[in-house]
Short mmCIF file of C-alpha atoms in Angstrom, two decimals:
data_model
loop_
_atom_site.label_atom_id
_atom_site.label_comp_id
_atom_site.label_asym_id
_atom_site.label_seq_id
_atom_site.Cartn_x
_atom_site.Cartn_y
_atom_site.Cartn_z
CA MET A 1 121.37 143.63 117.57
CA ALA A 2 120.03 146.05 120.37
CA ASP A 3 116.55 146.59 120.67
CA TYR A 4 115.01 150.12 120.00
CA LYS A 5 111.10 149.08 120.23
CA LEU A 6 108.91 151.50 122.31
CA PRO A 7 109.38 150.29 126.06
CA ALA A 8 106.58 148.37 127.77
CA GLU A 9 105.50 151.15 130.46
CA GLN A 10 104.98 153.55 127.33
CA LEU A 11 102.85 150.87 125.37
CA LYS A 12 100.88 150.30 128.75
CA ALA A 13 100.07 154.07 129.00
CA LEU A 14 99.10 153.95 125.13
CA LYS A 15 96.75 150.90 126.14
CA SER A 16 94.90 152.79 128.98
CA LYS A 17 94.30 155.74 126.72
CA PHE A 18 93.15 153.62 123.84
CA PRO A 19 91.25 150.62 125.39
CA GLY A 20 90.68 148.78 121.55
CA LEU A 21 94.44 148.70 121.32
CA GLU A 22 96.20 145.35 121.04
CA VAL A 23 99.62 144.93 122.26
CA LEU A 24 101.45 141.97 120.59
CA GLU A 25 104.30 140.11 122.16
CA SER A 26 106.95 141.53 119.75
CA GLN A 27 105.95 145.06 121.05
CA ASP A 28 104.14 145.69 117.86
CA VAL A 29 100.31 147.13 118.09
CA ILE A 30 97.29 146.58 116.34
CA VAL A 31 94.93 149.71 116.18
CA PRO A 32 91.19 149.40 115.63
CA LEU A 33 90.31 150.94 112.20
CA ALA A 34 88.37 153.70 113.64
CA ASP A 35 90.98 154.67 116.15
CA LEU A 36 94.10 155.08 113.47
CA THR A 37 93.97 158.96 113.40
CA PRO A 38 93.60 159.92 116.97
CA PHE A 39 96.18 157.01 117.71
CA MET A 40 98.68 158.32 115.44
CA THR A 41 98.09 162.03 116.47
CA GLU A 42 98.56 160.96 120.06
CA ILE A 43 101.96 159.07 119.51
CA LYS A 44 103.13 162.00 117.20
CA GLU A 45 102.01 165.14 119.43
CA ASN A 46 102.58 163.73 122.75
CA PRO A 47 106.32 164.25 123.75
CA ASP A 48 106.37 160.84 125.62
CA TYR A 49 106.45 159.30 122.26
CA ALA A 50 107.20 161.83 119.85
CA MET A 51 107.00 159.87 116.68
CA ASP A 52 107.75 162.31 114.37
CA PHE A 53 109.24 160.10 111.56
CA LEU A 54 107.04 157.85 109.36
CA THR A 55 109.64 155.56 108.17
CA ASN A 56 107.48 153.07 106.31
CA LEU A 57 104.14 152.25 105.22
CA THR A 58 102.75 149.28 103.45
CA GLY A 59 99.80 147.10 103.00
CA VAL A 60 99.42 143.14 103.05
CA ASP A 61 96.71 141.22 101.46
CA TYR A 62 95.77 138.20 103.80
CA GLN A 63 93.20 135.61 102.62
CA ASP A 64 90.38 137.27 105.07
CA ARG A 65 91.65 140.60 105.59
CA TYR A 66 93.79 143.57 104.48
CA GLU A 67 96.49 144.74 106.88
CA MET A 68 98.14 148.24 106.91
CA VAL A 69 101.55 148.38 108.33
CA TYR A 70 103.28 151.46 109.87
CA ASN A 71 106.97 152.03 110.90
CA LEU A 72 107.36 154.80 113.08
CA ALA A 73 110.64 156.44 114.54
CA SER A 74 111.24 159.01 117.07
CA LEU A 75 114.51 161.10 116.21
CA THR A 76 114.33 162.66 119.74
CA GLN A 77 113.70 159.57 121.73
CA GLY A 78 115.47 156.78 119.34
CA TYR A 79 112.44 154.62 119.66
CA THR A 80 110.71 152.74 117.05
CA LEU A 81 107.08 151.25 116.82
CA MET A 82 105.26 149.10 114.43
CA VAL A 83 101.59 149.98 114.32
CA LYS A 84 99.09 147.58 112.30
CA VAL A 85 95.68 148.05 111.32
CA ILE A 86 93.19 145.37 109.99
CA ILE A 87 90.76 146.10 107.45
CA GLU A 88 88.18 143.37 107.54
CA ASP A 89 86.12 144.70 104.48
CA LYS A 90 87.84 142.96 101.55
CA LYS A 91 85.29 144.25 99.03
CA LYS A 92 85.86 147.91 99.67
CA PRO A 93 89.34 148.39 101.89
CA GLU A 94 89.37 151.82 103.24
CA VAL A 95 91.41 153.27 105.79
CA SER A 96 91.91 157.04 106.92
CA SER A 97 94.94 158.71 105.25
CA LEU A 98 97.92 159.97 107.25
CA CYS A 99 98.94 162.86 104.99
CA PRO A 100 97.39 165.26 107.54
CA LEU A 101 99.87 164.30 110.06
CA TRP A 102 102.87 163.18 108.00
CA MET A 103 103.44 164.20 104.43
CA GLY A 104 105.86 161.37 103.83
CA ALA A 105 102.70 159.17 103.75
CA ASN A 106 101.68 161.00 100.33
CA TRP A 107 103.48 158.96 97.77
CA GLN A 108 103.60 155.88 100.02
CA GLU A 109 99.70 155.87 100.14
CA ARG A 110 99.68 156.48 96.50
CA GLU A 111 101.76 153.46 95.93
CA VAL A 112 99.72 151.25 98.24
CA TYR A 113 96.52 152.43 96.49
CA ASP A 114 98.13 151.79 93.06
CA LEU A 115 99.52 148.11 93.72
CA MET A 116 97.01 146.91 96.45
CA GLY A 117 93.88 148.98 95.79
CA ILE A 118 93.33 150.08 99.45
CA VAL A 119 91.44 153.72 99.39
CA PHE A 120 92.66 156.40 101.80
CA THR A 121 89.97 158.58 103.17
CA GLY A 122 91.02 161.92 103.49
CA TYR A 123 93.86 162.09 101.12
CA PRO A 124 94.36 165.26 99.43
CA GLY A 125 92.55 164.62 96.40
CA HIS A 126 91.83 161.05 95.47
CA PRO A 127 94.78 158.93 95.63
CA THR A 128 96.13 158.29 91.89
CA ARG A 129 98.29 155.57 90.29
CA ILE A 130 101.87 156.23 90.73
CA LEU A 131 103.95 153.52 89.48
CA LEU A 132 101.46 152.07 86.87
CA ASP A 133 99.70 153.69 83.94
CA GLU A 134 96.57 155.41 84.67
CA TYR A 135 94.63 152.98 82.33
CA PHE A 136 96.08 149.91 83.97
CA GLU A 137 93.31 147.62 85.24
CA GLY A 138 93.41 145.93 88.60
CA HIS A 139 95.97 146.00 91.63
CA PRO A 140 98.91 143.35 90.80
CA LEU A 141 99.93 142.97 94.63
CA ARG A 142 96.70 141.55 95.30
CA LYS A 143 96.92 137.81 95.72
CA ASP A 144 93.91 137.28 93.28
CA PHE A 145 95.39 139.39 90.72
CA GLN A 146 95.85 137.66 87.51
CA TRP A 147 97.57 139.17 84.44
CA GLU A 148 96.02 138.79 81.20
CA GLY A 149 97.16 139.88 77.86
CA GLY A 150 100.71 140.14 76.89
CA ARG A 151 102.20 139.34 73.61
CA GLU A 152 99.96 138.18 71.14
CA THR A 153 100.53 134.36 70.31
CA MET B 1 100.43 192.81 77.05
CA LYS B 2 98.94 189.27 78.09
CA THR B 3 101.22 186.42 79.58
CA GLN B 4 100.33 182.87 80.31
CA THR B 5 101.83 179.85 81.79
CA TYR B 6 103.03 176.91 79.67
CA THR B 7 103.98 173.26 80.21
CA LEU B 8 107.23 171.69 79.60
CA ASN B 9 107.86 168.17 79.83
CA LEU B 10 111.45 168.20 81.55
CA GLY B 11 113.53 164.95 81.27
CA PRO B 12 114.85 162.42 81.15
CA GLN B 13 117.96 164.46 82.11
CA HIS B 14 119.94 163.22 84.83
CA PRO B 15 122.22 160.28 83.93
CA SER B 16 120.31 158.07 86.40
CA THR B 17 116.89 158.63 85.14
CA HIS B 18 117.35 157.61 81.69
CA GLY B 19 113.99 157.24 79.86
CA VAL B 20 111.77 156.68 82.95
CA PHE B 21 111.48 159.81 85.05
CA ARG B 22 110.07 163.21 84.10
CA ILE B 23 108.83 166.34 85.61
CA ILE B 24 105.79 168.24 83.91
CA LEU B 25 106.61 171.96 84.63
CA GLU B 26 104.19 174.73 84.61
CA LEU B 27 106.28 177.75 83.74
CA ASP B 28 105.69 181.21 84.14
CA GLY B 29 108.58 182.55 81.83
CA GLU B 30 111.36 180.67 83.57
CA THR B 31 109.79 180.38 87.15
CA VAL B 32 108.33 177.17 87.99
CA VAL B 33 104.60 177.51 89.13
CA LYS B 34 103.99 173.97 89.58
CA ALA B 35 105.66 170.65 89.12
CA THR B 36 104.20 167.12 88.70
CA ALA B 37 106.70 164.25 89.08
CA VAL B 38 105.94 161.30 86.65
CA PRO B 39 107.97 158.14 88.00
CA GLY B 40 107.78 155.45 85.79
CA TYR B 41 107.13 153.01 83.68
CA LEU B 42 110.25 150.93 84.78
CA HIS B 43 108.12 149.24 86.86
CA ARG B 44 109.34 145.75 87.06
CA GLY B 45 107.34 144.20 90.06
CA VAL B 46 110.00 143.30 92.23
CA GLU B 47 107.55 142.73 95.18
CA LYS B 48 105.26 140.63 93.39
CA LEU B 49 108.19 138.42 91.87
CA ALA B 50 109.46 137.96 94.89
CA GLU B 51 106.34 136.15 96.40
CA ALA B 52 107.09 133.32 93.54
CA ARG B 53 110.86 132.98 94.57
CA THR B 54 112.58 131.30 97.69
CA TYR B 55 114.05 133.34 100.05
CA THR B 56 117.48 133.12 98.66
CA GLN B 57 116.48 133.68 95.04
CA VAL B 58 114.96 137.14 96.13
CA ILE B 59 118.65 138.40 96.76
CA PRO B 60 119.45 139.24 93.20
CA TYR B 61 116.44 141.03 92.79
CA THR B 62 117.55 143.56 95.19
CA ASP B 63 120.63 143.93 93.49
CA ARG B 64 118.70 145.52 90.50
CA MET B 65 116.93 148.46 92.71
CA ASP B 66 119.64 150.35 93.59
CA TYR B 67 122.40 149.11 91.16
CA VAL B 68 125.08 151.50 91.94
CA ALA B 69 125.12 150.35 95.46
CA SER B 70 123.77 146.64 95.24
CA MET B 71 125.62 145.67 98.14
CA LEU B 72 123.77 147.84 100.60
CA MET B 73 120.40 146.50 98.83
CA ASN B 74 121.36 142.97 99.63
CA TRP B 75 122.10 144.10 103.33
CA GLY B 76 118.75 145.50 103.97
CA TYR B 77 116.87 142.41 102.83
CA VAL B 78 118.85 139.64 104.37
CA GLN B 79 118.78 141.51 107.69
CA ALA B 80 114.99 141.27 107.51
CA VAL B 81 115.05 137.67 106.71
CA GLU B 82 117.73 137.04 109.65
CA LYS B 83 115.70 138.81 112.21
CA LEU B 84 112.73 136.84 110.91
CA MET B 85 114.38 133.51 111.78
CA GLY B 86 116.49 134.76 114.46
CA ILE B 87 119.88 133.88 113.04
CA GLU B 88 123.23 135.19 114.48
CA VAL B 89 125.53 136.36 111.88
CA PRO B 90 129.14 135.41 112.69
CA GLU B 91 131.32 138.37 113.55
CA ARG B 92 133.77 137.94 110.60
CA ALA B 93 130.57 138.13 108.11
CA GLU B 94 129.41 141.08 110.00
CA TYR B 95 133.00 143.00 109.21
CA ILE B 96 132.83 141.86 105.73
CA ARG B 97 129.52 143.24 105.37
CA VAL B 98 130.62 146.64 107.00
CA ILE B 99 133.57 146.77 104.51
CA VAL B 100 131.81 145.97 101.25
CA GLY B 101 128.77 148.15 102.21
CA GLU B 102 130.97 150.94 102.80
CA LEU B 103 132.91 150.48 99.66
CA SER B 104 129.42 150.27 97.87
CA ARG B 105 128.39 153.60 99.68
CA ILE B 106 131.64 155.43 98.20
CA ALA B 107 130.94 154.20 94.88
CA SER B 108 127.41 155.36 94.95
CA HIS B 109 128.39 159.01 96.14
CA MET B 110 131.25 159.21 93.59
CA ILE B 111 128.28 158.55 90.73
CA ALA B 112 126.22 161.07 92.90
CA VAL B 113 128.98 163.84 92.83
CA GLY B 114 129.84 163.26 89.20
CA ALA B 115 126.41 163.43 88.11
CA MET B 116 125.61 166.51 89.87
CA GLY B 117 128.78 168.03 88.15
CA ALA B 118 127.87 167.02 84.90
CA ASP B 119 124.26 168.11 85.38
CA ILE B 120 125.63 171.47 86.03
CA GLY B 121 127.73 171.58 83.23
CA ALA B 122 131.22 170.20 84.71
CA LEU B 123 131.34 167.14 82.59
CA THR B 124 134.91 166.54 83.27
CA ALA B 125 133.72 165.74 86.95
CA PHE B 126 131.88 162.82 85.76
CA THR B 127 134.69 161.34 84.28
CA TYR B 128 136.90 161.61 87.10
CA THR B 129 134.46 160.18 89.47
CA PHE B 130 133.61 157.10 86.94
CA ARG B 131 137.60 156.73 86.74
CA ASP B 132 137.96 156.41 90.24
CA ARG B 133 134.84 154.22 90.99
CA GLU B 134 136.40 151.58 88.87
CA TYR B 135 138.97 150.89 91.46
CA ILE B 136 136.16 150.22 93.93
CA LEU B 137 134.59 148.02 91.25
CA ASP B 138 137.83 146.05 91.07
CA LEU B 139 137.75 145.32 94.82
CA LEU B 140 134.24 144.29 94.83
CA GLU B 141 134.81 142.07 91.82
CA MET B 142 137.70 140.42 93.62
CA VAL B 143 135.32 139.65 96.35
CA SER B 144 132.11 138.75 94.36
CA GLY B 145 132.92 138.10 90.81
CA SER B 146 130.67 140.94 89.12
CA ARG B 147 130.82 144.64 88.81
CA LEU B 148 127.65 145.82 89.05
CA THR B 149 124.96 143.50 90.70
CA PHE B 150 127.01 141.45 93.11
CA SER B 151 124.35 139.34 94.83
CA TYR B 152 127.14 138.93 97.42
CA PHE B 153 125.30 138.56 100.60
CA ARG B 154 123.50 135.31 101.79
CA ILE B 155 120.90 134.93 104.81
CA GLY B 156 123.12 134.28 107.57
CA GLY B 157 126.40 135.72 105.97
CA VAL B 158 128.05 136.30 102.82
CA ALA B 159 129.10 134.22 99.59
CA ALA B 160 132.78 134.23 100.06
CA ASP B 161 135.77 135.14 102.11
CA PHE B 162 138.22 138.12 100.90
CA PRO B 163 140.83 136.69 98.75
CA GLU B 164 144.50 137.41 100.17
CA GLU B 165 145.19 139.95 97.38
CA PHE B 166 142.03 142.02 98.73
CA TYR B 167 143.76 143.58 101.56
CA SER B 168 146.80 145.22 99.83
CA ALA B 169 144.40 146.30 97.20
CA ALA B 170 141.90 147.97 99.50
CA LYS B 171 144.89 149.53 101.39
CA LYS B 172 146.24 151.18 98.07
CA PHE B 173 142.54 152.36 97.45
CA LEU B 174 141.81 153.94 100.87
CA ASP B 175 145.55 155.91 100.78
CA GLU B 176 144.42 157.14 97.34
CA LEU B 177 140.72 158.10 98.41
CA PRO B 178 141.71 161.49 100.05
CA GLY B 179 143.55 162.73 97.20
CA MET B 180 140.56 161.75 94.74
CA CYS B 181 138.26 163.70 97.22
CA ASP B 182 140.63 166.61 97.28
CA GLU B 183 140.63 166.67 93.33
CA TYR B 184 136.54 166.45 93.50
CA ASP B 185 136.93 169.32 95.99
CA GLY B 186 139.18 171.48 93.75
CA LEU B 187 137.35 170.74 90.32
CA ILE B 188 133.72 170.83 91.58
CA THR B 189 132.98 172.24 95.13
CA GLY B 190 135.39 174.83 94.73
CA ASN B 191 134.13 176.09 91.21
CA GLU B 192 132.45 179.36 91.55
CA ILE B 193 129.98 178.60 89.02
CA PHE B 194 129.06 175.47 90.71
CA GLN B 195 128.54 177.26 93.94
CA THR B 196 126.57 179.91 92.51
CA ARG B 197 124.09 177.54 90.90
CA THR B 198 123.71 175.45 93.93
CA LYS B 199 124.05 177.65 97.11
CA HIS B 200 120.77 178.95 98.77
CA VAL B 201 119.05 176.90 95.89
CA GLY B 202 116.47 174.39 96.66
CA ILE B 203 116.13 174.83 100.52
CA ILE B 204 114.73 172.10 102.74
CA THR B 205 114.02 173.11 106.11
CA PRO B 206 114.72 170.39 109.08
CA GLU B 207 111.09 170.43 109.74
CA THR B 208 109.93 169.62 106.32
CA GLY B 209 112.66 167.21 105.94
CA ILE B 210 111.26 165.15 108.78
CA ASN B 211 107.57 165.83 108.09
CA TYR B 212 108.12 164.16 104.51
CA SER B 213 110.26 161.20 105.87
CA LEU B 214 113.26 162.35 103.65
CA SER B 215 116.38 160.29 104.78
CA GLY B 216 120.07 160.15 104.06
CA PRO B 217 122.18 162.88 102.66
CA THR B 218 118.86 164.70 101.45
CA LEU B 219 117.85 164.85 105.22
CA ARG B 220 121.04 165.49 106.76
CA GLY B 221 121.91 168.59 104.32
CA SER B 222 119.36 170.36 106.40
CA GLY B 223 121.13 169.71 109.52
CA VAL B 224 119.07 166.93 110.99
CA ASN B 225 121.41 164.46 112.54
CA TYR B 226 119.82 161.12 111.68
CA ASP B 227 121.91 158.61 110.49
CA LEU B 228 120.78 154.96 111.41
CA ARG B 229 124.61 153.89 111.71
CA LYS B 230 124.74 156.09 114.83
CA VAL B 231 121.25 156.44 116.24
CA ARG B 232 120.41 152.98 115.85
CA PRO B 233 123.68 150.97 115.17
CA TYR B 234 122.84 147.79 113.35
CA SER B 235 125.59 145.25 112.45
CA VAL B 236 129.05 146.39 114.09
CA TYR B 237 128.74 149.73 113.43
CA ASP B 238 128.70 150.86 117.35
CA ARG B 239 132.58 149.71 117.33
CA PHE B 240 133.80 152.43 114.77
CA ASP B 241 134.80 155.72 115.33
CA PHE B 242 133.36 158.49 112.81
CA ASP B 243 131.37 161.47 112.32
CA ILE B 244 128.35 162.19 110.68
CA PRO B 245 128.64 165.11 108.34
CA LEU B 246 125.87 167.87 108.52
CA GLY B 247 124.72 170.77 106.65
CA LYS B 248 123.47 174.06 107.56
CA ASP B 249 121.54 175.68 105.03
CA GLY B 250 119.78 172.80 103.66
CA ASP B 251 120.64 173.98 100.14
CA CYS B 252 121.80 171.75 96.85
CA PHE B 253 125.31 172.79 97.85
CA ASP B 254 125.12 171.23 101.36
CA ARG B 255 123.47 168.07 99.95
CA PHE B 256 126.34 167.77 97.43
CA TRP B 257 129.10 168.67 100.05
CA ILE B 258 127.97 165.89 102.51
CA ARG B 259 128.37 163.19 99.80
CA ILE B 260 132.02 164.05 99.69
CA GLU B 261 132.58 164.11 103.43
CA GLU B 262 130.97 161.10 103.91
CA MET B 263 133.42 159.31 101.45
CA ARG B 264 135.88 160.36 103.76
CA GLN B 265 134.01 158.93 106.78
CA SER B 266 133.68 155.62 105.11
CA LYS B 267 137.20 155.37 104.54
CA ARG B 268 137.77 155.88 108.31
CA ILE B 269 134.98 152.96 108.81
CA ILE B 270 136.77 150.68 106.61
CA GLU B 271 140.22 151.20 107.95
CA GLN B 272 138.99 150.37 111.46
CA ALA B 273 137.06 147.32 110.10
CA LEU B 274 140.01 145.96 108.24
CA GLU B 275 142.38 146.55 111.25
CA GLN B 276 139.58 144.67 113.72
CA ILE B 277 138.18 141.90 111.24
CA PRO B 278 138.41 138.78 113.65
CA GLU B 279 139.08 135.33 112.05
CA GLY B 280 136.26 132.66 111.79
CA LEU B 281 133.26 131.73 109.86
CA ILE B 282 131.69 133.77 107.09
CA ARG B 283 128.38 132.11 107.17
CA ALA B 284 126.04 130.80 109.95
CA LYS B 285 124.60 127.45 109.89
CA VAL B 286 121.59 128.01 107.70
CA PRO B 287 119.41 125.52 106.52
CA LYS B 288 119.44 124.89 102.64
CA VAL B 289 115.67 125.42 102.50
CA ILE B 290 114.62 128.41 104.28
CA LYS B 291 111.51 128.11 105.92
CA PRO B 292 111.20 130.95 108.61
CA PRO B 293 108.53 130.85 111.38
CA VAL B 294 104.88 132.38 110.53
CA GLY B 295 105.03 136.01 111.17
CA ASP B 296 106.55 139.23 109.97
CA ALA B 297 110.00 141.39 110.40
CA TYR B 298 110.97 144.82 109.39
CA ALA B 299 114.63 145.58 109.31
CA GLU B 300 116.42 148.75 107.99
CA ILE B 301 119.98 150.25 107.18
CA GLU B 302 121.23 153.39 106.18
CA SER B 303 122.11 152.92 102.38
CA SER B 304 123.74 155.66 100.21
CA LYS B 305 120.47 157.31 99.28
CA GLY B 306 118.85 157.08 102.80
CA ILE B 307 116.97 154.69 104.99
CA TYR B 308 116.30 151.55 103.22
CA GLY B 309 114.02 148.98 104.98
CA ALA B 310 112.70 145.57 103.92
CA TYR B 311 109.40 144.31 105.50
CA VAL B 312 109.15 140.41 104.96
CA VAL B 313 106.13 138.21 105.89
CA SER B 314 106.30 134.75 106.36
CA ASP B 315 103.71 131.92 106.32
CA GLY B 316 105.96 129.39 106.85
CA SER B 317 106.56 128.22 103.17
CA PRO B 318 109.84 128.41 101.60
CA LYS B 319 108.53 131.41 99.71
CA PRO B 320 107.94 134.73 101.26
CA TYR B 321 104.30 135.75 101.49
CA ARG B 322 104.99 139.20 101.17
CA VAL B 323 107.94 141.55 100.69
CA HIS B 324 107.83 145.45 100.64
CA PHE B 325 111.04 147.53 100.31
CA ARG B 326 111.11 151.02 101.46
CA ARG B 327 113.04 152.71 98.87
CA PRO B 328 114.78 155.89 99.85
CA SER B 329 114.96 157.35 96.50
CA PHE B 330 111.32 156.75 96.09
CA ILE B 331 110.27 158.71 99.25
CA ASN B 332 112.88 161.64 98.77
CA LEU B 333 111.17 162.16 95.79
CA GLY B 334 108.02 162.79 97.44
CA TYR B 335 109.00 166.39 98.28
CA LEU B 336 110.32 167.09 94.74
CA GLU B 337 106.97 168.57 93.73
CA LYS B 338 107.00 171.21 96.22
CA LEU B 339 110.50 171.91 96.46
CA CYS B 340 110.85 172.94 92.88
CA GLU B 341 107.84 175.63 93.08
CA GLY B 342 109.37 179.13 92.73
CA TRP B 343 112.71 178.39 91.57
CA LEU B 344 113.98 178.73 87.96
CA LEU B 345 114.02 176.19 85.46
CA ALA B 346 117.83 175.72 85.75
CA ASP B 347 117.45 175.42 89.43
CA VAL B 348 115.31 172.33 88.94
CA ILE B 349 118.21 170.60 87.28
CA ALA B 350 120.42 171.28 90.28
CA ILE B 351 117.54 170.12 92.91
CA PHE B 352 116.99 167.03 91.26
CA ALA B 353 120.53 166.14 91.00
CA SER B 354 121.22 167.15 94.66
CA ILE B 355 118.48 164.33 95.64
CA ASP B 356 120.39 161.71 94.19
CA VAL B 357 117.93 159.07 93.01
CA VAL B 358 118.10 155.90 90.98
CA VAL B 359 115.10 155.00 89.12
CA GLY B 360 115.54 151.49 89.81
CA GLU B 361 114.50 152.19 93.23
CA VAL B 362 111.95 154.73 92.69
CA ASP B 363 109.97 152.34 90.38
CA CYS B 364 110.96 149.01 91.88
#
């Protein structure tokens, strides 16, 4: 299968602009938490990258951290890019919302909030549950989630 | 005289939303002032369940997301695991995948087309498309043994080869498909009432479509040429000659019409695939217990509803650490609330039908 990942030269240019950026061997990048919005604005607005399509957005619960994973694509350039953000604060996970850039993040961030309990700052209104009932407690995709209740025995 | 807006709970209305999707409409007379979509509570927790199953055992769960095109749902997931493990799929298996995948796409579009007709009042259309869909299910039953949730894909290939009688049956179906499409055209597309209800209704501009991450016929109805089979060909799609139908106005009619055109294009793909299909293995050498190396992979395919992606994280154990599915129906619905504003109550029915969602996928 052909590879459509963002070429190394362009990643290098991004790295010089955002020194905190970590470029992985797989051509995915890890962005410092604080740089997320400026970085995303750059790859969206700059015609060299033109990442105008936010394909996918999800969170992963690791033992020592949360990780947000963003999959972006450029309709004009044809490239894709996987961007990761590490959230070290496991007690109060927060990351800035991408809704001001892509409205496609709207429902996806709500889903991540619902199932993983990551709060998106700057989200239009506070993200509310979308798949589960508003009275449901806990976030089921967290690794430490334990379901209690069910049928009475 | 005093007027005031009122709230109406709309739905479940569309055939694929039975019981689990409603729209809360705030209406001023018949005009929608505000729409709030409430997906749920079908939530089965597929992603959580996957964490307690082996990689192979996850495949049947993907079937049950978009259960009207379950072949395509298998495909996205197995492709992500193959990417993670670096498995090379044999060529014959890739061709089989394309053939059953495109058949599934036609079956899914038939439901979309028929259900949209039914929503607008042409109930006969629904029976016609369901009648024709049975032929595809017969074909897929020949290869997989089931008629709805096929679970036919395997990591590294497919479960079984085509039986001998498949080829002639498939050819017979493909010969009849243009006639079927013409019948839908005559019955629904050309219908004046249908056109009045759908043309220039529920318009999505290309910019909005891209900004809201819409995909599939919902996005292409707005004229955005974005089909993964063409822009980032996966499997063996780069070997086939086919067109991507595009809409002009981005209205409900365009989104509907594209699906009929896509059926015709799928026919072209299947015919070429059946002609080119090579002999050989149908499954790569894959260990019985699948233990991908530590890492993650994201793979996506163009399903009948749009871009379907699977993100798989491995911690080296036989069970996936985390699985996430990018479901096109879910993300396409994200724009529904804004899209309904300003239209009439009756238009909401047409708009919702034109997006073609399956709730199993919205709320996986």
